[in-house]
Amino acid sequence: MGDRQDTRRRVIDAAADILTRQGREAVTTRSVSAAAGVQPPTLYRLFGDMAGLFDAVAADGFDRYLAGKQAQVATGDPVQDLRAGWDLHVRFGLDNPAHYVLMYAPGASGGGGGEAAARAQEILRGLVGRVAEAGRLAVDAETAAEMIHTAGRGVVLRLIERGADDPRLSEAVREAVLAAVVTGPAWAEGAGDTGVSAHANALRVLLSRGGAEGVLTPGEAALVDELLVRLASHRPPPA
């Protein structure tokens, strides 16, 4: 088993290295086998086909990304933690462009990412959830997480396409997205309708984590959630 895992590791590393230096078209059975020091049939025994190998490289990328995400230290300011999470995501993509394209490019093999990808999404939802709990989320948590993920992915893919590291672009898009999803504390003076929305989002997150377990029936919980969604999305007409 150990030899098999070592061989698998060598093949994945070889494929990722060729992908990074020469591009996807250069990743062939022959080139990877030669770089990894194995016979071509070994690739098919380990991965089934080249699509399976690309999936494995993408999954490896998600594992590396997840390790960085899990090492992120909370600052006590949930909005600043969200900024740090964005910056970590962008930095990973620029440092690992070959992995990133396999992980996130539209239609790319390996784009699913499996359990590691799901865990990465859960970490983002956790960061967004803490902003909601602080009464600072202007939209519902699901929408906020999707906006942040979509915008961050777009920035990284664009920078990879340009072959440029442009912190100004990343920062500008990050702050534009945060301005759309984050508000001041719901209890701040003058919060008004924005405060109602933020309170509703905070309560939704708390209830989703079992805050009313044993108090509400499933039907009552569904009704409360429906009402909170309505409150969270309500915006007064312009004056």
PDB file of C-alpha atoms in Angstrom:
ATOM      1  CA  MET A   1       0.000   0.000   0.000  1.00  0.00           C
ATOM      2  CA  GLY A   2       2.829   2.384   0.832  1.00  0.00           C
ATOM      3  CA  ASP A   3       4.517   1.814  -2.530  1.00  0.00           C
ATOM      4  CA  ARG A   4       1.245   2.421  -4.326  1.00  0.00           C
ATOM      5  CA  GLN A   5       0.673   5.692  -2.450  1.00  0.00           C
ATOM      6  CA  ASP A   6       4.244   6.818  -3.126  1.00  0.00           C
ATOM      7  CA  THR A   7       3.832   6.093  -6.827  1.00  0.00           C
ATOM      8  CA  ARG A   8       0.498   7.885  -6.894  1.00  0.00           C
ATOM      9  CA  ARG A   9       2.094  10.915  -5.232  1.00  0.00           C
ATOM     10  CA  ARG A  10       4.949  10.981  -7.751  1.00  0.00           C
ATOM     11  CA  VAL A  11       2.556  10.822 -10.686  1.00  0.00           C
ATOM     12  CA  ILE A  12       0.329  13.621  -9.358  1.00  0.00           C
ATOM     13  CA  ASP A  13       3.336  15.827  -8.650  1.00  0.00           C
ATOM     14  CA  ALA A  14       4.774  15.132 -12.102  1.00  0.00           C
ATOM     15  CA  ALA A  15       1.480  15.950 -13.821  1.00  0.00           C
ATOM     16  CA  ALA A  16       1.087  19.166 -11.819  1.00  0.00           C
ATOM     17  CA  ASP A  17       4.645  20.233 -12.629  1.00  0.00           C
ATOM     18  CA  ILE A  18       4.185  19.648 -16.370  1.00  0.00           C
ATOM     19  CA  LEU A  19       0.826  21.403 -16.243  1.00  0.00           C
ATOM     20  CA  THR A  20       2.380  24.433 -14.551  1.00  0.00           C
ATOM     21  CA  ARG A  21       5.415  24.707 -16.806  1.00  0.00           C
ATOM     22  CA  GLN A  22       4.042  23.637 -20.186  1.00  0.00           C
ATOM     23  CA  GLY A  23       0.265  23.737 -20.070  1.00  0.00           C
ATOM     24  CA  ARG A  24      -2.506  21.169 -20.258  1.00  0.00           C
ATOM     25  CA  GLU A  25      -1.693  19.935 -23.771  1.00  0.00           C
ATOM     26  CA  ALA A  26       1.731  18.813 -22.575  1.00  0.00           C
ATOM     27  CA  VAL A  27       0.232  16.514 -19.941  1.00  0.00           C
ATOM     28  CA  THR A  28       0.221  13.189 -21.774  1.00  0.00           C
ATOM     29  CA  THR A  29       0.573   9.584 -20.727  1.00  0.00           C
ATOM     30  CA  ARG A  30       4.106   9.515 -22.089  1.00  0.00           C
ATOM     31  CA  SER A  31       5.286  12.802 -20.541  1.00  0.00           C
ATOM     32  CA  VAL A  32       3.862  12.107 -17.094  1.00  0.00           C
ATOM     33  CA  SER A  33       5.103   8.520 -17.053  1.00  0.00           C
ATOM     34  CA  ALA A  34       8.626   9.627 -17.974  1.00  0.00           C
ATOM     35  CA  ALA A  35       8.645  12.431 -15.399  1.00  0.00           C
ATOM     36  CA  ALA A  36       7.333  10.166 -12.636  1.00  0.00           C
ATOM     37  CA  GLY A  37       9.642   7.261 -13.556  1.00  0.00           C
ATOM     38  CA  VAL A  38       6.839   4.742 -14.155  1.00  0.00           C
ATOM     39  CA  GLN A  39       5.504   2.746 -17.073  1.00  0.00           C
ATOM     40  CA  PRO A  40       2.438   4.170 -18.906  1.00  0.00           C
ATOM     41  CA  PRO A  41       0.119   1.320 -17.802  1.00  0.00           C
ATOM     42  CA  THR A  42       0.724   2.392 -14.205  1.00  0.00           C
ATOM     43  CA  LEU A  43      -1.220   5.607 -14.826  1.00  0.00           C
ATOM     44  CA  TYR A  44      -4.260   3.668 -15.958  1.00  0.00           C
ATOM     45  CA  ARG A  45      -4.076   1.271 -13.030  1.00  0.00           C
ATOM     46  CA  LEU A  46      -3.943   4.195 -10.595  1.00  0.00           C
ATOM     47  CA  PHE A  47      -6.317   6.697 -12.224  1.00  0.00           C
ATOM     48  CA  GLY A  48      -8.326   4.861 -14.855  1.00  0.00           C
ATOM     49  CA  ASP A  49      -7.625   7.402 -17.604  1.00  0.00           C
ATOM     50  CA  MET A  50      -6.192  10.891 -18.082  1.00  0.00           C
ATOM     51  CA  ALA A  51      -9.427  12.477 -16.903  1.00  0.00           C
ATOM     52  CA  GLY A  52      -9.006  10.579 -13.651  1.00  0.00           C
ATOM     53  CA  LEU A  53      -5.462  11.891 -13.361  1.00  0.00           C
ATOM     54  CA  PHE A  54      -6.638  15.472 -13.870  1.00  0.00           C
ATOM     55  CA  ASP A  55      -9.319  14.904 -11.222  1.00  0.00           C
ATOM     56  CA  ALA A  56      -6.614  13.720  -8.819  1.00  0.00           C
ATOM     57  CA  VAL A  57      -4.462  16.788  -9.514  1.00  0.00           C
ATOM     58  CA  ALA A  58      -7.480  19.037  -8.876  1.00  0.00           C
ATOM     59  CA  ALA A  59      -8.303  17.187  -5.640  1.00  0.00           C
ATOM     60  CA  ASP A  60      -4.688  17.615  -4.555  1.00  0.00           C
ATOM     61  CA  GLY A  61      -5.057  21.343  -5.175  1.00  0.00           C
ATOM     62  CA  PHE A  62      -8.156  21.480  -2.990  1.00  0.00           C
ATOM     63  CA  ASP A  63      -6.291  19.642  -0.229  1.00  0.00           C
ATOM     64  CA  ARG A  64      -3.481  22.234  -0.349  1.00  0.00           C
ATOM     65  CA  TYR A  65      -5.983  25.085  -0.387  1.00  0.00           C
ATOM     66  CA  LEU A  66      -7.906  23.570   2.508  1.00  0.00           C
ATOM     67  CA  ALA A  67      -4.739  23.288   4.594  1.00  0.00           C
ATOM     68  CA  GLY A  68      -4.197  27.032   4.210  1.00  0.00           C
ATOM     69  CA  LYS A  69      -7.812  27.823   4.997  1.00  0.00           C
ATOM     70  CA  GLN A  70      -7.803  25.738   8.159  1.00  0.00           C
ATOM     71  CA  ALA A  71      -4.608  27.443   9.316  1.00  0.00           C
ATOM     72  CA  GLN A  72      -6.211  30.899   9.078  1.00  0.00           C
ATOM     73  CA  VAL A  73      -6.274  32.500  12.525  1.00  0.00           C
ATOM     74  CA  ALA A  74      -9.373  34.418  13.580  1.00  0.00           C
ATOM     75  CA  THR A  75      -8.752  38.064  14.475  1.00  0.00           C
ATOM     76  CA  GLY A  76     -11.935  38.754  16.423  1.00  0.00           C
ATOM     77  CA  ASP A  77     -13.244  40.943  13.599  1.00  0.00           C
ATOM     78  CA  PRO A  78     -15.405  38.746  11.341  1.00  0.00           C
ATOM     79  CA  VAL A  79     -15.314  41.202   8.431  1.00  0.00           C
ATOM     80  CA  GLN A  80     -11.526  41.368   8.569  1.00  0.00           C
ATOM     81  CA  ASP A  81     -11.430  37.576   8.689  1.00  0.00           C
ATOM     82  CA  LEU A  82     -13.551  37.547   5.529  1.00  0.00           C
ATOM     83  CA  ARG A  83     -11.029  39.877   3.869  1.00  0.00           C
ATOM     84  CA  ALA A  84      -8.181  37.596   4.946  1.00  0.00           C
ATOM     85  CA  GLY A  85     -10.025  34.592   3.532  1.00  0.00           C
ATOM     86  CA  TRP A  86     -10.409  36.375   0.191  1.00  0.00           C
ATOM     87  CA  ASP A  87      -6.721  37.289   0.115  1.00  0.00           C
ATOM     88  CA  LEU A  88      -5.700  33.722   0.965  1.00  0.00           C
ATOM     89  CA  HIS A  89      -7.891  32.412  -1.879  1.00  0.00           C
ATOM     90  CA  VAL A  90      -6.384  34.819  -4.413  1.00  0.00           C
ATOM     91  CA  ARG A  91      -2.846  34.134  -3.223  1.00  0.00           C
ATOM     92  CA  PHE A  92      -3.336  30.388  -3.527  1.00  0.00           C
ATOM     93  CA  GLY A  93      -4.623  30.744  -7.091  1.00  0.00           C
ATOM     94  CA  LEU A  94      -1.734  32.926  -8.190  1.00  0.00           C
ATOM     95  CA  ASP A  95       0.839  30.673  -6.514  1.00  0.00           C
ATOM     96  CA  ASN A  96      -0.756  27.498  -7.929  1.00  0.00           C
ATOM     97  CA  PRO A  97      -2.279  28.486 -11.281  1.00  0.00           C
ATOM     98  CA  ALA A  98      -2.288  24.991 -12.773  1.00  0.00           C
ATOM     99  CA  HIS A  99      -4.114  23.524  -9.783  1.00  0.00           C
ATOM    100  CA  TYR A 100      -6.481  26.484  -9.630  1.00  0.00           C
ATOM    101  CA  VAL A 101      -7.579  26.257 -13.254  1.00  0.00           C
ATOM    102  CA  LEU A 102      -8.328  22.559 -12.811  1.00  0.00           C
ATOM    103  CA  MET A 103     -10.226  23.328  -9.622  1.00  0.00           C
ATOM    104  CA  TYR A 104     -12.301  26.281 -10.754  1.00  0.00           C
ATOM    105  CA  ALA A 105     -12.253  26.955 -14.508  1.00  0.00           C
ATOM    106  CA  PRO A 106     -15.727  26.483 -16.062  1.00  0.00           C
ATOM    107  CA  GLY A 107     -16.115  22.965 -17.398  1.00  0.00           C
ATOM    108  CA  ALA A 108     -12.638  21.924 -16.279  1.00  0.00           C
ATOM    109  CA  SER A 109     -11.969  18.311 -15.409  1.00  0.00           C
ATOM    110  CA  GLY A 110     -11.676  17.983 -11.664  1.00  0.00           C
ATOM    111  CA  GLY A 111     -13.780  21.074 -11.037  1.00  0.00           C
ATOM    112  CA  GLY A 112     -15.919  19.254  -8.498  1.00  0.00           C
ATOM    113  CA  GLY A 113     -13.180  18.782  -5.968  1.00  0.00           C
ATOM    114  CA  GLY A 114     -15.110  16.240  -3.872  1.00  0.00           C
ATOM    115  CA  GLU A 115     -15.002  16.411  -0.084  1.00  0.00           C
ATOM    116  CA  ALA A 116     -12.139  18.925   0.026  1.00  0.00           C
ATOM    117  CA  ALA A 117     -14.068  21.374  -2.172  1.00  0.00           C
ATOM    118  CA  ALA A 118     -17.161  20.947  -0.011  1.00  0.00           C
ATOM    119  CA  ARG A 119     -15.078  21.588   3.113  1.00  0.00           C
ATOM    120  CA  ALA A 120     -13.600  24.735   1.570  1.00  0.00           C
ATOM    121  CA  GLN A 121     -17.135  25.985   0.899  1.00  0.00           C
ATOM    122  CA  GLU A 122     -18.108  25.195   4.478  1.00  0.00           C
ATOM    123  CA  ILE A 123     -15.195  27.298   5.750  1.00  0.00           C
ATOM    124  CA  LEU A 124     -16.392  30.232   3.619  1.00  0.00           C
ATOM    125  CA  ARG A 125     -19.943  29.783   4.914  1.00  0.00           C
ATOM    126  CA  GLY A 126     -18.547  29.756   8.433  1.00  0.00           C
ATOM    127  CA  LEU A 127     -16.751  33.060   7.868  1.00  0.00           C
ATOM    128  CA  VAL A 128     -19.924  34.568   6.408  1.00  0.00           C
ATOM    129  CA  GLY A 129     -21.976  33.129   9.247  1.00  0.00           C
ATOM    130  CA  ARG A 130     -19.822  34.888  11.833  1.00  0.00           C
ATOM    131  CA  VAL A 131     -20.392  38.186  10.009  1.00  0.00           C
ATOM    132  CA  ALA A 132     -24.127  37.476  10.177  1.00  0.00           C
ATOM    133  CA  GLU A 133     -23.969  36.643  13.882  1.00  0.00           C
ATOM    134  CA  ALA A 134     -22.294  40.014  14.466  1.00  0.00           C
ATOM    135  CA  GLY A 135     -25.332  41.692  12.878  1.00  0.00           C
ATOM    136  CA  ARG A 136     -23.291  42.920   9.928  1.00  0.00           C
ATOM    137  CA  LEU A 137     -24.665  40.987   6.956  1.00  0.00           C
ATOM    138  CA  ALA A 138     -26.848  42.992   4.579  1.00  0.00           C
ATOM    139  CA  VAL A 139     -28.006  39.983   2.515  1.00  0.00           C
ATOM    140  CA  ASP A 140     -28.742  36.391   3.429  1.00  0.00           C
ATOM    141  CA  ALA A 141     -25.724  34.224   4.218  1.00  0.00           C
ATOM    142  CA  GLU A 142     -26.177  31.897   1.226  1.00  0.00           C
ATOM    143  CA  THR A 143     -26.272  34.799  -1.222  1.00  0.00           C
ATOM    144  CA  ALA A 144     -23.285  36.483   0.429  1.00  0.00           C
ATOM    145  CA  ALA A 145     -21.182  33.308   0.266  1.00  0.00           C
ATOM    146  CA  GLU A 146     -22.093  32.765  -3.383  1.00  0.00           C
ATOM    147  CA  MET A 147     -21.268  36.359  -4.307  1.00  0.00           C
ATOM    148  CA  ILE A 148     -17.903  36.233  -2.555  1.00  0.00           C
ATOM    149  CA  HIS A 149     -16.986  32.856  -4.034  1.00  0.00           C
ATOM    150  CA  THR A 150     -18.042  33.809  -7.575  1.00  0.00           C
ATOM    151  CA  ALA A 151     -16.260  37.167  -7.525  1.00  0.00           C
ATOM    152  CA  GLY A 152     -13.086  35.737  -5.991  1.00  0.00           C
ATOM    153  CA  ARG A 153     -12.937  32.929  -8.519  1.00  0.00           C
ATOM    154  CA  GLY A 154     -13.449  35.388 -11.376  1.00  0.00           C
ATOM    155  CA  VAL A 155     -10.631  37.636 -10.171  1.00  0.00           C
ATOM    156  CA  VAL A 156      -8.152  34.774  -9.879  1.00  0.00           C
ATOM    157  CA  LEU A 157      -9.000  33.266 -13.268  1.00  0.00           C
ATOM    158  CA  ARG A 158      -8.689  36.694 -14.884  1.00  0.00           C
ATOM    159  CA  LEU A 159      -5.302  37.336 -13.275  1.00  0.00           C
ATOM    160  CA  ILE A 160      -4.090  33.883 -14.311  1.00  0.00           C
ATOM    161  CA  GLU A 161      -5.285  34.565 -17.852  1.00  0.00           C
ATOM    162  CA  ARG A 162      -3.368  37.847 -17.873  1.00  0.00           C
ATOM    163  CA  GLY A 163      -0.317  36.294 -16.268  1.00  0.00           C
ATOM    164  CA  ALA A 164      -0.274  39.176 -13.808  1.00  0.00           C
ATOM    165  CA  ASP A 165      -0.347  39.655 -10.077  1.00  0.00           C
ATOM    166  CA  ASP A 166      -2.446  42.804  -9.628  1.00  0.00           C
ATOM    167  CA  PRO A 167      -3.260  43.409  -5.938  1.00  0.00           C
ATOM    168  CA  ARG A 168      -5.192  46.558  -6.855  1.00  0.00           C
ATOM    169  CA  LEU A 169      -7.730  44.619  -8.935  1.00  0.00           C
ATOM    170  CA  SER A 170      -8.196  42.003  -6.240  1.00  0.00           C
ATOM    171  CA  GLU A 171      -8.622  44.650  -3.530  1.00  0.00           C
ATOM    172  CA  ALA A 172     -11.048  46.734  -5.610  1.00  0.00           C
ATOM    173  CA  VAL A 173     -13.306  43.760  -6.367  1.00  0.00           C
ATOM    174  CA  ARG A 174     -13.055  42.501  -2.778  1.00  0.00           C
ATOM    175  CA  GLU A 175     -14.147  45.815  -1.327  1.00  0.00           C
ATOM    176  CA  ALA A 176     -16.955  46.212  -3.887  1.00  0.00           C
ATOM    177  CA  VAL A 177     -18.353  42.805  -2.960  1.00  0.00           C
ATOM    178  CA  LEU A 178     -17.996  43.463   0.770  1.00  0.00           C
ATOM    179  CA  ALA A 179     -19.753  46.802   0.352  1.00  0.00           C
ATOM    180  CA  ALA A 180     -22.674  44.917  -1.195  1.00  0.00           C
ATOM    181  CA  VAL A 181     -22.958  42.231   1.485  1.00  0.00           C
ATOM    182  CA  VAL A 182     -21.685  43.856   4.705  1.00  0.00           C
ATOM    183  CA  THR A 183     -23.281  46.628   6.689  1.00  0.00           C
ATOM    184  CA  GLY A 184     -22.623  48.332  10.010  1.00  0.00           C
ATOM    185  CA  PRO A 185     -23.762  46.633  13.228  1.00  0.00           C
ATOM    186  CA  ALA A 186     -27.523  46.057  13.218  1.00  0.00           C
ATOM    187  CA  TRP A 187     -27.835  47.753  16.603  1.00  0.00           C
ATOM    188  CA  ALA A 188     -25.921  50.875  15.546  1.00  0.00           C
ATOM    189  CA  GLU A 189     -27.740  54.177  15.779  1.00  0.00           C
ATOM    190  CA  GLY A 190     -29.481  54.974  12.512  1.00  0.00           C
ATOM    191  CA  ALA A 191     -29.253  51.415  11.179  1.00  0.00           C
ATOM    192  CA  GLY A 192     -32.955  51.536  10.251  1.00  0.00           C
ATOM    193  CA  ASP A 193     -34.079  49.073   7.572  1.00  0.00           C
ATOM    194  CA  THR A 194     -30.546  47.834   7.085  1.00  0.00           C
ATOM    195  CA  GLY A 195     -30.522  46.916  10.763  1.00  0.00           C
ATOM    196  CA  VAL A 196     -33.737  44.909  10.361  1.00  0.00           C
ATOM    197  CA  SER A 197     -32.173  42.952   7.495  1.00  0.00           C
ATOM    198  CA  ALA A 198     -28.964  42.331   9.425  1.00  0.00           C
ATOM    199  CA  HIS A 199     -30.874  41.147  12.512  1.00  0.00           C
ATOM    200  CA  ALA A 200     -32.943  38.792  10.357  1.00  0.00           C
ATOM    201  CA  ASN A 201     -29.806  37.338   8.775  1.00  0.00           C
ATOM    202  CA  ALA A 202     -28.168  36.915  12.180  1.00  0.00           C
ATOM    203  CA  LEU A 203     -31.203  35.095  13.566  1.00  0.00           C
ATOM    204  CA  ARG A 204     -31.371  32.801  10.523  1.00  0.00           C
ATOM    205  CA  VAL A 205     -27.768  31.730  11.031  1.00  0.00           C
ATOM    206  CA  LEU A 206     -28.263  31.125  14.750  1.00  0.00           C
ATOM    207  CA  LEU A 207     -31.437  29.085  14.160  1.00  0.00           C
ATOM    208  CA  SER A 208     -29.735  27.045  11.438  1.00  0.00           C
ATOM    209  CA  ARG A 209     -27.162  26.017  14.050  1.00  0.00           C
ATOM    210  CA  GLY A 210     -29.781  24.628  16.379  1.00  0.00           C
ATOM    211  CA  GLY A 211     -30.535  27.791  18.300  1.00  0.00           C
ATOM    212  CA  ALA A 212     -34.217  26.805  18.693  1.00  0.00           C
ATOM    213  CA  GLU A 213     -33.830  23.041  18.781  1.00  0.00           C
ATOM    214  CA  GLY A 214     -36.620  21.482  20.811  1.00  0.00           C
ATOM    215  CA  VAL A 215     -38.593  24.741  20.866  1.00  0.00           C
ATOM    216  CA  LEU A 216     -40.076  24.857  17.357  1.00  0.00           C
ATOM    217  CA  THR A 217     -41.634  22.057  15.350  1.00  0.00           C
ATOM    218  CA  PRO A 218     -40.186  21.516  11.847  1.00  0.00           C
ATOM    219  CA  GLY A 219     -43.206  23.285  10.370  1.00  0.00           C
ATOM    220  CA  GLU A 220     -42.839  26.239  12.736  1.00  0.00           C
ATOM    221  CA  ALA A 221     -39.107  26.446  12.017  1.00  0.00           C
ATOM    222  CA  ALA A 222     -39.816  26.494   8.269  1.00  0.00           C
ATOM    223  CA  LEU A 223     -42.367  29.273   8.725  1.00  0.00           C
ATOM    224  CA  VAL A 224     -39.996  31.346  10.868  1.00  0.00           C
ATOM    225  CA  ASP A 225     -37.255  30.907   8.278  1.00  0.00           C
ATOM    226  CA  GLU A 226     -39.602  32.006   5.500  1.00  0.00           C
ATOM    227  CA  LEU A 227     -40.501  35.151   7.447  1.00  0.00           C
ATOM    228  CA  LEU A 228     -36.851  35.889   8.225  1.00  0.00           C
ATOM    229  CA  VAL A 229     -35.945  35.520   4.536  1.00  0.00           C
ATOM    230  CA  ARG A 230     -38.648  38.041   3.715  1.00  0.00           C
ATOM    231  CA  LEU A 231     -37.372  40.476   6.349  1.00  0.00           C
ATOM    232  CA  ALA A 232     -33.769  39.996   5.274  1.00  0.00           C
ATOM    233  CA  SER A 233     -34.537  40.725   1.623  1.00  0.00           C
ATOM    234  CA  HIS A 234     -36.884  43.652   2.191  1.00  0.00           C
ATOM    235  CA  ARG A 235     -35.660  46.998   0.962  1.00  0.00           C
ATOM    236  CA  PRO A 236     -37.787  50.132   1.403  1.00  0.00           C
ATOM    237  CA  PRO A 237     -38.756  51.968  -1.805  1.00  0.00           C
ATOM    238  CA  PRO A 238     -36.543  54.955  -2.639  1.00  0.00           C
ATOM    239  CA  ALA A 239     -37.773  58.210  -1.212  1.00  0.00           C
TER     240      ALA A 239
END
